[in-house]
Amino acid sequence: MRSNISAFLSGLLFAIGLGVGGMTDPANVLGFLDLAGDWDYRLMFVMGGAIAVHAALRPFIHQREKPLFAAKFPTLSASKPDPKLLVGAALFGVGWGIGGYCPGPALTSLATGASQLLVFVPAMFAGMYLAQVLQARRVPDRTGAVPFPRP
């Protein structure tokens, strides 16, 4: 129960931060991505602020024996980016550039009733579902690695 409350409050704080930072307005996002035109630098400060808060708090968080609502901290392996990651990042960036929304701001902006979100959000969920279907169809090779699907 405590983890659900924590997740809800974290999501609420994230949504408020997106709104205050202007990331729910696709014009701001597209202005930030328009490096060759009239570049809007303000979202750089939003992202920089988020990175600064994380960088300042990370040492204190990792002094704990375990997270507040989990059994242990996740282990991350350092490896080279694989094609799946690179293609996913490219698709994410293209979608963000075309629509002016990424998933968090899109869901937050649903409260505005903007008509373009009635297309964007279902398409976003369809893409997530398609990615899961493609992931489930992949077969591991002899080493246990799952090959990246080729078109």
mmCIF file of C-alpha atoms in Angstrom:
data_model
loop_
_atom_site.group_PDB
_atom_site.id
_atom_site.type_symbol
_atom_site.label_atom_id
_atom_site.label_comp_id
_atom_site.label_asym_id
_atom_site.label_seq_id
_atom_site.Cartn_x
_atom_site.Cartn_y
_atom_site.Cartn_z
ATOM 1 C CA MET A 1 0.000 0.000 0.000
ATOM 2 C CA ARG A 2 2.820 2.421 0.887
ATOM 3 C CA SER A 3 4.495 1.792 -2.479
ATOM 4 C CA ASN A 4 1.230 2.583 -4.316
ATOM 5 C CA ILE A 5 0.838 5.837 -2.403
ATOM 6 C CA SER A 6 4.483 6.675 -3.098
ATOM 7 C CA ALA A 7 4.032 5.926 -6.809
ATOM 8 C CA PHE A 8 0.894 8.078 -6.968
ATOM 9 C CA LEU A 9 2.536 11.006 -5.171
ATOM 10 C CA SER A 10 5.650 10.721 -7.353
ATOM 11 C CA GLY A 11 3.505 10.737 -10.486
ATOM 12 C CA LEU A 12 1.501 13.699 -9.214
ATOM 13 C CA LEU A 13 4.678 15.656 -8.443
ATOM 14 C CA PHE A 14 6.052 14.739 -11.883
ATOM 15 C CA ALA A 15 2.837 15.911 -13.589
ATOM 16 C CA ILE A 16 2.869 19.212 -11.692
ATOM 17 C CA GLY A 17 6.534 19.716 -12.593
ATOM 18 C CA LEU A 18 5.802 19.051 -16.273
ATOM 19 C CA GLY A 19 3.009 21.610 -16.227
ATOM 20 C CA VAL A 20 4.986 24.276 -14.366
ATOM 21 C CA GLY A 21 8.023 23.682 -16.595
ATOM 22 C CA GLY A 22 5.972 24.125 -19.771
ATOM 23 C CA MET A 23 6.678 20.625 -21.059
ATOM 24 C CA THR A 24 2.969 19.945 -21.598
ATOM 25 C CA ASP A 25 2.835 22.632 -24.307
ATOM 26 C CA PRO A 26 3.968 21.111 -27.611
ATOM 27 C CA ALA A 27 4.871 24.565 -28.944
ATOM 28 C CA ASN A 28 7.515 24.870 -26.204
ATOM 29 C CA VAL A 29 8.866 21.410 -26.937
ATOM 30 C CA LEU A 30 8.966 21.932 -30.703
ATOM 31 C CA GLY A 31 10.603 25.329 -30.143
ATOM 32 C CA PHE A 32 13.282 23.610 -28.066
ATOM 33 C CA LEU A 33 13.897 21.056 -30.833
ATOM 34 C CA ASP A 34 14.107 23.740 -33.540
ATOM 35 C CA LEU A 35 17.862 24.360 -33.350
ATOM 36 C CA ALA A 36 18.060 25.847 -36.859
ATOM 37 C CA GLY A 37 15.160 28.265 -36.390
ATOM 38 C CA ASP A 38 13.887 30.278 -33.438
ATOM 39 C CA TRP A 39 15.354 28.046 -30.710
ATOM 40 C CA ASP A 40 13.560 28.145 -27.340
ATOM 41 C CA TYR A 41 16.190 27.371 -24.689
ATOM 42 C CA ARG A 42 13.857 27.340 -21.651
ATOM 43 C CA LEU A 43 13.349 23.571 -21.521
ATOM 44 C CA MET A 44 17.110 23.175 -21.185
ATOM 45 C CA PHE A 45 16.738 24.677 -17.702
ATOM 46 C CA VAL A 46 13.878 22.277 -16.876
ATOM 47 C CA MET A 47 16.027 19.284 -17.832
ATOM 48 C CA GLY A 48 19.085 20.778 -16.158
ATOM 49 C CA GLY A 49 17.109 21.304 -12.955
ATOM 50 C CA ALA A 50 15.975 17.680 -12.956
ATOM 51 C CA ILE A 51 19.532 16.452 -13.515
ATOM 52 C CA ALA A 52 20.845 18.726 -10.748
ATOM 53 C CA VAL A 53 18.269 17.483 -8.216
ATOM 54 C CA HIS A 54 19.047 13.857 -9.087
ATOM 55 C CA ALA A 55 22.819 14.430 -8.943
ATOM 56 C CA ALA A 56 22.537 16.144 -5.551
ATOM 57 C CA LEU A 57 20.295 13.483 -3.987
ATOM 58 C CA ARG A 58 21.815 10.330 -5.503
ATOM 59 C CA PRO A 59 24.699 10.064 -2.985
ATOM 60 C CA PHE A 60 22.256 10.338 -0.071
ATOM 61 C CA ILE A 61 19.906 7.768 -1.592
ATOM 62 C CA HIS A 62 22.701 5.249 -2.112
ATOM 63 C CA GLN A 63 23.906 5.625 1.480
ATOM 64 C CA ARG A 64 20.791 3.694 2.453
ATOM 65 C CA GLU A 65 20.992 -0.071 2.777
ATOM 66 C CA LYS A 66 17.928 -0.495 0.550
ATOM 67 C CA PRO A 67 15.286 1.682 -1.092
ATOM 68 C CA LEU A 68 12.254 2.732 0.939
ATOM 69 C CA PHE A 69 9.759 0.598 -1.000
ATOM 70 C CA ALA A 70 11.846 -2.179 -2.548
ATOM 71 C CA ALA A 71 13.935 -5.092 -1.348
ATOM 72 C CA LYS A 72 17.143 -3.882 -3.023
ATOM 73 C CA PHE A 73 18.571 -1.340 -5.436
ATOM 74 C CA PRO A 74 18.574 -2.471 -9.078
ATOM 75 C CA THR A 75 21.882 -3.608 -10.527
ATOM 76 C CA LEU A 76 22.848 -2.007 -13.798
ATOM 77 C CA SER A 77 25.352 -3.480 -16.181
ATOM 78 C CA ALA A 78 27.683 -1.242 -18.127
ATOM 79 C CA SER A 79 27.594 -2.276 -21.746
ATOM 80 C CA LYS A 80 27.615 -0.780 -25.197
ATOM 81 C CA PRO A 81 24.293 0.436 -26.609
ATOM 82 C CA ASP A 82 22.693 -2.302 -28.664
ATOM 83 C CA PRO A 83 20.704 -1.764 -31.873
ATOM 84 C CA LYS A 84 17.410 -2.199 -30.005
ATOM 85 C CA LEU A 85 18.256 0.710 -27.701
ATOM 86 C CA LEU A 86 19.429 2.924 -30.563
ATOM 87 C CA VAL A 87 16.340 2.242 -32.702
ATOM 88 C CA GLY A 88 14.056 2.773 -29.697
ATOM 89 C CA ALA A 89 15.744 6.072 -28.849
ATOM 90 C CA ALA A 90 15.464 7.203 -32.471
ATOM 91 C CA LEU A 91 11.762 6.311 -32.615
ATOM 92 C CA PHE A 92 11.173 8.098 -29.328
ATOM 93 C CA GLY A 93 12.957 11.208 -30.601
ATOM 94 C CA VAL A 94 11.136 11.223 -33.929
ATOM 95 C CA GLY A 95 7.787 10.804 -32.174
ATOM 96 C CA TRP A 96 8.658 13.596 -29.762
ATOM 97 C CA GLY A 97 9.712 15.845 -32.633
ATOM 98 C CA ILE A 98 6.615 15.174 -34.720
ATOM 99 C CA GLY A 99 4.041 15.366 -31.952
ATOM 100 C CA GLY A 100 5.703 17.722 -29.494
ATOM 101 C CA TYR A 101 4.889 15.300 -26.687
ATOM 102 C CA CYS A 102 6.713 12.510 -24.928
ATOM 103 C CA PRO A 103 4.731 9.995 -22.837
ATOM 104 C CA GLY A 104 4.711 11.836 -19.505
ATOM 105 C CA PRO A 105 3.597 15.222 -20.823
ATOM 106 C CA ALA A 106 1.096 13.566 -23.175
ATOM 107 C CA LEU A 107 -0.644 11.779 -20.307
ATOM 108 C CA THR A 108 -0.481 14.898 -18.145
ATOM 109 C CA SER A 109 -1.959 16.997 -20.961
ATOM 110 C CA LEU A 110 -4.952 14.681 -21.358
ATOM 111 C CA ALA A 111 -6.587 16.784 -18.646
ATOM 112 C CA THR A 112 -6.659 19.722 -21.094
ATOM 113 C CA GLY A 113 -8.840 17.798 -23.549
ATOM 114 C CA ALA A 114 -6.630 18.785 -26.507
ATOM 115 C CA SER A 115 -7.921 17.013 -29.622
ATOM 116 C CA GLN A 116 -4.473 16.028 -30.930
ATOM 117 C CA LEU A 117 -3.957 13.986 -27.761
ATOM 118 C CA LEU A 118 -6.966 11.847 -28.665
ATOM 119 C CA VAL A 119 -4.827 10.601 -31.563
ATOM 120 C CA PHE A 120 -1.361 10.765 -29.997
ATOM 121 C CA VAL A 121 -2.041 8.865 -26.744
ATOM 122 C CA PRO A 122 -3.818 5.852 -28.362
ATOM 123 C CA ALA A 123 -1.062 5.726 -30.996
ATOM 124 C CA MET A 124 1.545 5.827 -28.222
ATOM 125 C CA PHE A 125 -0.112 2.913 -26.402
ATOM 126 C CA ALA A 126 -0.471 0.997 -29.685
ATOM 127 C CA GLY A 127 3.264 1.443 -30.265
ATOM 128 C CA MET A 128 4.023 0.198 -26.750
ATOM 129 C CA TYR A 129 1.821 -2.844 -27.334
ATOM 130 C CA LEU A 130 3.438 -3.524 -30.708
ATOM 131 C CA ALA A 131 6.884 -3.355 -29.113
ATOM 132 C CA GLN A 132 5.822 -5.958 -26.527
ATOM 133 C CA VAL A 133 4.436 -8.238 -29.244
ATOM 134 C CA LEU A 134 7.654 -7.982 -31.252
ATOM 135 C CA GLN A 135 9.742 -8.590 -28.124
ATOM 136 C CA ALA A 136 7.758 -11.736 -27.280
ATOM 137 C CA ARG A 137 8.242 -13.154 -30.802
ATOM 138 C CA ARG A 138 12.022 -12.933 -30.741
ATOM 139 C CA VAL A 139 13.911 -16.182 -30.187
ATOM 140 C CA PRO A 140 17.217 -16.286 -28.244
ATOM 141 C CA ASP A 141 20.294 -17.584 -30.067
ATOM 142 C CA ARG A 142 22.774 -20.137 -28.620
ATOM 143 C CA THR A 143 24.435 -17.538 -26.391
ATOM 144 C CA GLY A 144 21.094 -16.568 -24.855
ATOM 145 C CA ALA A 145 21.146 -13.177 -26.558
ATOM 146 C CA VAL A 146 17.950 -12.112 -28.236
ATOM 147 C CA PRO A 147 18.605 -10.891 -31.801
ATOM 148 C CA PHE A 148 17.215 -7.565 -32.935
ATOM 149 C CA PRO A 149 14.331 -8.144 -35.387
ATOM 150 C CA ARG A 150 15.146 -7.063 -38.940
ATOM 151 C CA PRO A 151 12.384 -5.679 -41.200
#
